[in-house]
Amino acid sequence: MSGERPYDTHPDVASLAELDADALQAPTEAAALHVHVASCPGCQHAQARIVDVRRQLADLSAQPLPVDVAERIRAVLAAEGRAQRSTEAAAAPLRPAQNRRRRLRPSPGLVAASVIVLLVLGVGASALRWAGPSGSGATSANRVTSRASGRSDVRPADGTILLATGRDYSPGSLDADVRGLLSTRASTNGSAPANSTKGLGPDAVQPGRTGASVGTDPLVRLRQPTALAACVRTLTAGRTVTPLVVDYAQYRGQPAVVVVLPGPTVRTVLVYVAPASCGPQHPAFLDYHQVGR
Amino acid sequence: MGGDPDAFGELVRRHGDRLWAVALRTLGDREEAADAVQDAWLSAYRKAAGFRGDSAVTTWLHRIVVNACLDRVRRARVRPTVALPEVGSTSEPADRHDPVTSLETVLDVRAALVALPVEQRVALVLVDVQDLPVGQAAEILGVPVGTVKSRCARGRARLAALLADDRSTEGNRASTRRVGPTGPAGNGEGVR
């Protein structure tokens, strides 16, 4: 070691890496390190290793997007585009204040369809509900009326049928299952379907509930009205749309909520399948279908 | 661009590979990366109308992907889970066409990269893997340039040590954490 060098002992690798990255704060320190390294084979070797690490990292760069992942992204974006258009059409007459961002004037046909949706939602929805406060044939557990009804801060569950069928939906059967759900709902006229005996209200601690316990239920968060409302807003790109049905169930074996929203016509509904993590922090959904009734 | 799936499809075609590499190298798990990029692209699609062009599109997209990855890392810290083994989808497939020695190195580097603290890992992914300028990486991460340099330096030093450890374990190379006048020696950090 030379007394002219401030480094009487050898620098650690981190210092050499900082030198390499131009990350040393003091120019004098960098200059002193340069002097040391110039006459120190060991330090030169260590410095070469840092350069080697950079080269090895650069070798990791080539990584084409896998076809299956690209397809997932394409499908999600396409579904989102459809959902945005559909919810705009469906929500327009219901919540005009939220349509300031609309860019297109609704066509007369769209207006007519929306009016029909409005009528169905306003008049027919209660008739189609399996159970309400005075509904017959429904147990307290599968009563679907939100306890939060009337609370202005919890809208999505207001008038929504909440189920917990536990059914394991799949991509191939989703349309048929939802049609079955809706037809059963209509035909039973206030009675819960056989497989909804685990039906739960939105309140996670609702008395009399059956099925998974609160502690182990992965969907427990979404049973809270505010969380469900946030999930639905996320699915609908920020719009407040009242779901027709929410089913706490599974999708391909994973916990999921199936959210059925009014479609662009009275003959259709929009079906979103969302994971247990659904919310603003996790905007992805598992599946989306537009289903004819 | 906002709300136009076709325009967005073009963005995916242009930037999809690079953003996938960012997610994959940051998270080190194929399925996690797939979920992260899906979240990120959906988020970008929804935010596209509000994109004001203050930064380049590539910077904006990188920021969204990096944030999606960091969100997943933070959530995993809060709720640690053990992934179920799933045939054919648990981890990234090996590069089939690399020579064996190169493949081993690549696997070592991947594993070592995942072992780094996430802040250092992301900085290295952007600067060394993606070859982005340090200034752009700083803009993506929302930190000063000096912070990115420092994170990169610490990450490279740690990688060098990890890789050296791997190789010394295999008997192929001596541990070189500490440097001396006659070359690699010792097993601790050098002292100034």
PDB file of N, CA, C and O in Angstrom, chain A residues 52-89:
ATOM      1  N   ASP A  52     -19.062  -7.714 -15.099  1.00  0.00           N
ATOM      2  CA  ASP A  52     -19.588  -8.994 -15.540  1.00  0.00           C
ATOM      3  C   ASP A  52     -21.045  -9.161 -15.102  1.00  0.00           C
ATOM      4  O   ASP A  52     -21.871  -9.699 -15.844  1.00  0.00           O
ATOM      5  N   VAL A  53     -21.355  -8.705 -13.909  1.00  0.00           N
ATOM      6  CA  VAL A  53     -22.743  -8.775 -13.421  1.00  0.00           C
ATOM      7  C   VAL A  53     -23.653  -7.956 -14.326  1.00  0.00           C
ATOM      8  O   VAL A  53     -24.741  -8.400 -14.710  1.00  0.00           O
ATOM      9  N   ARG A  54     -23.191  -6.787 -14.703  1.00  0.00           N
ATOM     10  CA  ARG A  54     -24.007  -5.949 -15.602  1.00  0.00           C
ATOM     11  C   ARG A  54     -24.252  -6.671 -16.925  1.00  0.00           C
ATOM     12  O   ARG A  54     -25.359  -6.649 -17.467  1.00  0.00           O
ATOM     13  N   ARG A  55     -23.204  -7.318 -17.437  1.00  0.00           N
ATOM     14  CA  ARG A  55     -23.345  -8.030 -18.709  1.00  0.00           C
ATOM     15  C   ARG A  55     -24.319  -9.200 -18.568  1.00  0.00           C
ATOM     16  O   ARG A  55     -25.167  -9.436 -19.430  1.00  0.00           O
ATOM     17  N   GLN A  56     -24.210  -9.907 -17.459  1.00  0.00           N
ATOM     18  CA  GLN A  56     -25.101 -11.051 -17.248  1.00  0.00           C
ATOM     19  C   GLN A  56     -26.559 -10.598 -17.107  1.00  0.00           C
ATOM     20  O   GLN A  56     -27.472 -11.269 -17.583  1.00  0.00           O
ATOM     21  N   LEU A  57     -26.753  -9.471 -16.470  1.00  0.00           N
ATOM     22  CA  LEU A  57     -28.119  -8.938 -16.362  1.00  0.00           C
ATOM     23  C   LEU A  57     -28.655  -8.537 -17.727  1.00  0.00           C
ATOM     24  O   LEU A  57     -29.832  -8.759 -18.042  1.00  0.00           O
ATOM     25  N   ALA A  58     -27.797  -7.948 -18.537  1.00  0.00           N
ATOM     26  CA  ALA A  58     -28.228  -7.548 -19.878  1.00  0.00           C
ATOM     27  C   ALA A  58     -28.650  -8.760 -20.700  1.00  0.00           C
ATOM     28  O   ALA A  58     -29.545  -8.667 -21.548  1.00  0.00           O
ATOM     29  N   ASP A  59     -28.025  -9.908 -20.412  1.00  0.00           N
ATOM     30  CA  ASP A  59     -28.389 -11.130 -21.140  1.00  0.00           C
ATOM     31  C   ASP A  59     -29.796 -11.607 -20.812  1.00  0.00           C
ATOM     32  O   ASP A  59     -30.351 -12.448 -21.516  1.00  0.00           O
ATOM     33  N   LEU A  60     -30.366 -11.095 -19.741  1.00  0.00           N
ATOM     34  CA  LEU A  60     -31.717 -11.518 -19.348  1.00  0.00           C
ATOM     35  C   LEU A  60     -32.809 -10.749 -20.082  1.00  0.00           C
ATOM     36  O   LEU A  60     -33.992 -11.013 -19.895  1.00  0.00           O
ATOM     37  N   SER A  61     -32.410  -9.786 -20.883  1.00  0.00           N
ATOM     38  CA  SER A  61     -33.407  -8.852 -21.407  1.00  0.00           C
ATOM     39  C   SER A  61     -34.354  -9.482 -22.410  1.00  0.00           C
ATOM     40  O   SER A  61     -35.538  -9.160 -22.436  1.00  0.00           O
ATOM     41  N   ALA A  62     -33.841 -10.379 -23.265  1.00  0.00           N
ATOM     42  CA  ALA A  62     -34.688 -10.922 -24.321  1.00  0.00           C
ATOM     43  C   ALA A  62     -35.726 -11.862 -23.722  1.00  0.00           C
ATOM     44  O   ALA A  62     -35.389 -12.945 -23.245  1.00  0.00           O
ATOM     45  N   GLN A  63     -36.954 -11.439 -23.714  1.00  0.00           N
ATOM     46  CA  GLN A  63     -38.007 -12.265 -23.124  1.00  0.00           C
ATOM     47  C   GLN A  63     -39.328 -11.908 -23.767  1.00  0.00           C
ATOM     48  O   GLN A  63     -40.034 -11.006 -23.307  1.00  0.00           O
ATOM     49  N   PRO A  64     -39.663 -12.575 -24.874  1.00  0.00           N
ATOM     50  CA  PRO A  64     -40.912 -12.213 -25.541  1.00  0.00           C
ATOM     51  C   PRO A  64     -42.133 -12.514 -24.677  1.00  0.00           C
ATOM     52  O   PRO A  64     -42.134 -13.469 -23.890  1.00  0.00           O
ATOM     53  N   LEU A  65     -43.128 -11.686 -24.838  1.00  0.00           N
ATOM     54  CA  LEU A  65     -44.389 -11.880 -24.112  1.00  0.00           C
ATOM     55  C   LEU A  65     -45.001 -13.211 -24.555  1.00  0.00           C
ATOM     56  O   LEU A  65     -45.253 -13.413 -25.746  1.00  0.00           O
ATOM     57  N   PRO A  66     -45.226 -14.120 -23.619  1.00  0.00           N
ATOM     58  CA  PRO A  66     -45.804 -15.418 -24.011  1.00  0.00           C
ATOM     59  C   PRO A  66     -47.168 -15.246 -24.669  1.00  0.00           C
ATOM     60  O   PRO A  66     -47.921 -14.323 -24.331  1.00  0.00           O
ATOM     61  N   VAL A  67     -47.459 -16.152 -25.575  1.00  0.00           N
ATOM     62  CA  VAL A  67     -48.708 -16.054 -26.332  1.00  0.00           C
ATOM     63  C   VAL A  67     -49.918 -16.093 -25.406  1.00  0.00           C
ATOM     64  O   VAL A  67     -50.869 -15.322 -25.575  1.00  0.00           O
ATOM     65  N   ASP A  68     -49.872 -16.960 -24.410  1.00  0.00           N
ATOM     66  CA  ASP A  68     -51.051 -17.084 -23.532  1.00  0.00           C
ATOM     67  C   ASP A  68     -51.260 -15.808 -22.710  1.00  0.00           C
ATOM     68  O   ASP A  68     -52.396 -15.393 -22.484  1.00  0.00           O
ATOM     69  N   VAL A  69     -50.174 -15.188 -22.300  1.00  0.00           N
ATOM     70  CA  VAL A  69     -50.303 -13.946 -21.530  1.00  0.00           C
ATOM     71  C   VAL A  69     -50.801 -12.825 -22.441  1.00  0.00           C
ATOM     72  O   VAL A  69     -51.660 -12.022 -22.056  1.00  0.00           O
ATOM     73  N   ALA A  70     -50.266 -12.784 -23.675  1.00  0.00           N
ATOM     74  CA  ALA A  70     -50.735 -11.770 -24.624  1.00  0.00           C
ATOM     75  C   ALA A  70     -52.227 -11.932 -24.886  1.00  0.00           C
ATOM     76  O   ALA A  70     -52.970 -10.941 -24.974  1.00  0.00           O
ATOM     77  N   GLU A  71     -52.658 -13.163 -24.968  1.00  0.00           N
ATOM     78  CA  GLU A  71     -54.076 -13.419 -25.224  1.00  0.00           C
ATOM     79  C   GLU A  71     -54.923 -12.982 -24.033  1.00  0.00           C
ATOM     80  O   GLU A  71     -56.013 -12.416 -24.188  1.00  0.00           O
ATOM     81  N   ARG A  72     -54.415 -13.228 -22.826  1.00  0.00           N
ATOM     82  CA  ARG A  72     -55.132 -12.775 -21.631  1.00  0.00           C
ATOM     83  C   ARG A  72     -55.301 -11.260 -21.658  1.00  0.00           C
ATOM     84  O   ARG A  72     -56.376 -10.731 -21.357  1.00  0.00           O
ATOM     85  N   ILE A  73     -54.223 -10.579 -21.989  1.00  0.00           N
ATOM     86  CA  ILE A  73     -54.276  -9.114 -22.008  1.00  0.00           C
ATOM     87  C   ILE A  73     -55.259  -8.641 -23.074  1.00  0.00           C
ATOM     88  O   ILE A  73     -56.074  -7.751 -22.841  1.00  0.00           O
ATOM     89  N   ARG A  74     -55.173  -9.258 -24.238  1.00  0.00           N
ATOM     90  CA  ARG A  74     -56.071  -8.849 -25.318  1.00  0.00           C
ATOM     91  C   ARG A  74     -57.526  -9.043 -24.898  1.00  0.00           C
ATOM     92  O   ARG A  74     -58.381  -8.184 -25.099  1.00  0.00           O
ATOM     93  N   ALA A  75     -57.811 -10.196 -24.287  1.00  0.00           N
ATOM     94  CA  ALA A  75     -59.182 -10.482 -23.877  1.00  0.00           C
ATOM     95  C   ALA A  75     -59.660  -9.505 -22.799  1.00  0.00           C
ATOM     96  O   ALA A  75     -60.802  -9.036 -22.834  1.00  0.00           O
ATOM     97  N   VAL A  76     -58.788  -9.208 -21.876  1.00  0.00           N
ATOM     98  CA  VAL A  76     -59.168  -8.291 -20.792  1.00  0.00           C
ATOM     99  C   VAL A  76     -59.438  -6.895 -21.340  1.00  0.00           C
ATOM    100  O   VAL A  76     -60.419  -6.246 -20.965  1.00  0.00           O
ATOM    101  N   LEU A  77     -58.599  -6.449 -22.258  1.00  0.00           N
ATOM    102  CA  LEU A  77     -58.796  -5.114 -22.818  1.00  0.00           C
ATOM    103  C   LEU A  77     -60.064  -5.066 -23.672  1.00  0.00           C
ATOM    104  O   LEU A  77     -60.816  -4.083 -23.632  1.00  0.00           O
ATOM    105  N   ALA A  78     -60.283  -6.141 -24.429  1.00  0.00           N
ATOM    106  CA  ALA A  78     -61.493  -6.169 -25.250  1.00  0.00           C
ATOM    107  C   ALA A  78     -62.730  -6.166 -24.359  1.00  0.00           C
ATOM    108  O   ALA A  78     -63.707  -5.458 -24.625  1.00  0.00           O
ATOM    109  N   ALA A  79     -62.672  -6.960 -23.299  1.00  0.00           N
ATOM    110  CA  ALA A  79     -63.806  -7.012 -22.383  1.00  0.00           C
ATOM    111  C   ALA A  79     -64.023  -5.667 -21.704  1.00  0.00           C
ATOM    112  O   ALA A  79     -65.164  -5.227 -21.528  1.00  0.00           O
ATOM    113  N   GLU A  80     -62.928  -5.022 -21.349  1.00  0.00           N
ATOM    114  CA  GLU A  80     -63.043  -3.719 -20.708  1.00  0.00           C
ATOM    115  C   GLU A  80     -63.668  -2.702 -21.659  1.00  0.00           C
ATOM    116  O   GLU A  80     -64.504  -1.897 -21.263  1.00  0.00           O
ATOM    117  N   GLY A  81     -63.244  -2.770 -22.927  1.00  0.00           N
ATOM    118  CA  GLY A  81     -63.831  -1.861 -23.915  1.00  0.00           C
ATOM    119  C   GLY A  81     -65.328  -2.089 -24.051  1.00  0.00           C
ATOM    120  O   GLY A  81     -66.114  -1.142 -24.059  1.00  0.00           O
ATOM    121  N   ARG A  82     -65.705  -3.356 -24.115  1.00  0.00           N
ATOM    122  CA  ARG A  82     -67.142  -3.671 -24.218  1.00  0.00           C
ATOM    123  C   ARG A  82     -67.870  -3.226 -22.966  1.00  0.00           C
ATOM    124  O   ARG A  82     -68.964  -2.668 -23.031  1.00  0.00           O
ATOM    125  N   ALA A  83     -67.244  -3.496 -21.827  1.00  0.00           N
ATOM    126  CA  ALA A  83     -67.900  -3.153 -20.559  1.00  0.00           C
ATOM    127  C   ALA A  83     -68.105  -1.652 -20.438  1.00  0.00           C
ATOM    128  O   ALA A  83     -69.161  -1.197 -19.993  1.00  0.00           O
ATOM    129  N   GLN A  84     -67.099  -0.894 -20.833  1.00  0.00           N
ATOM    130  CA  GLN A  84     -67.230   0.557 -20.737  1.00  0.00           C
ATOM    131  C   GLN A  84     -68.352   1.050 -21.628  1.00  0.00           C
ATOM    132  O   GLN A  84     -69.152   1.897 -21.222  1.00  0.00           O
ATOM    133  N   ARG A  85     -68.412   0.501 -22.838  1.00  0.00           N
ATOM    134  CA  ARG A  85     -69.474   0.945 -23.737  1.00  0.00           C
ATOM    135  C   ARG A  85     -70.843   0.539 -23.215  1.00  0.00           C
ATOM    136  O   ARG A  85     -71.796   1.302 -23.243  1.00  0.00           O
ATOM    137  N   SER A  86     -70.899  -0.703 -22.701  1.00  0.00           N
ATOM    138  CA  SER A  86     -72.185  -1.201 -22.225  1.00  0.00           C
ATOM    139  C   SER A  86     -72.662  -0.456 -20.995  1.00  0.00           C
ATOM    140  O   SER A  86     -73.825  -0.096 -20.883  1.00  0.00           O
ATOM    141  N   THR A  87     -71.740  -0.240 -20.048  1.00  0.00           N
ATOM    142  CA  THR A  87     -72.168   0.430 -18.812  1.00  0.00           C
ATOM    143  C   THR A  87     -72.509   1.879 -19.083  1.00  0.00           C
ATOM    144  O   THR A  87     -73.392   2.438 -18.444  1.00  0.00           O
ATOM    145  N   GLU A  88     -71.845   2.469 -20.040  1.00  0.00           N
ATOM    146  CA  GLU A  88     -72.203   3.841 -20.397  1.00  0.00           C
ATOM    147  C   GLU A  88     -73.622   3.880 -20.935  1.00  0.00           C
ATOM    148  O   GLU A  88     -74.426   4.729 -20.571  1.00  0.00           O
ATOM    149  N   ALA A  89     -73.916   2.899 -21.785  1.00  0.00           N
ATOM    150  CA  ALA A  89     -75.247   2.866 -22.371  1.00  0.00           C
ATOM    151  C   ALA A  89     -76.296   2.580 -21.315  1.00  0.00           C
ATOM    152  O   ALA A  89     -77.361   3.198 -21.285  1.00  0.00           O
TER     153      ALA A  89
END
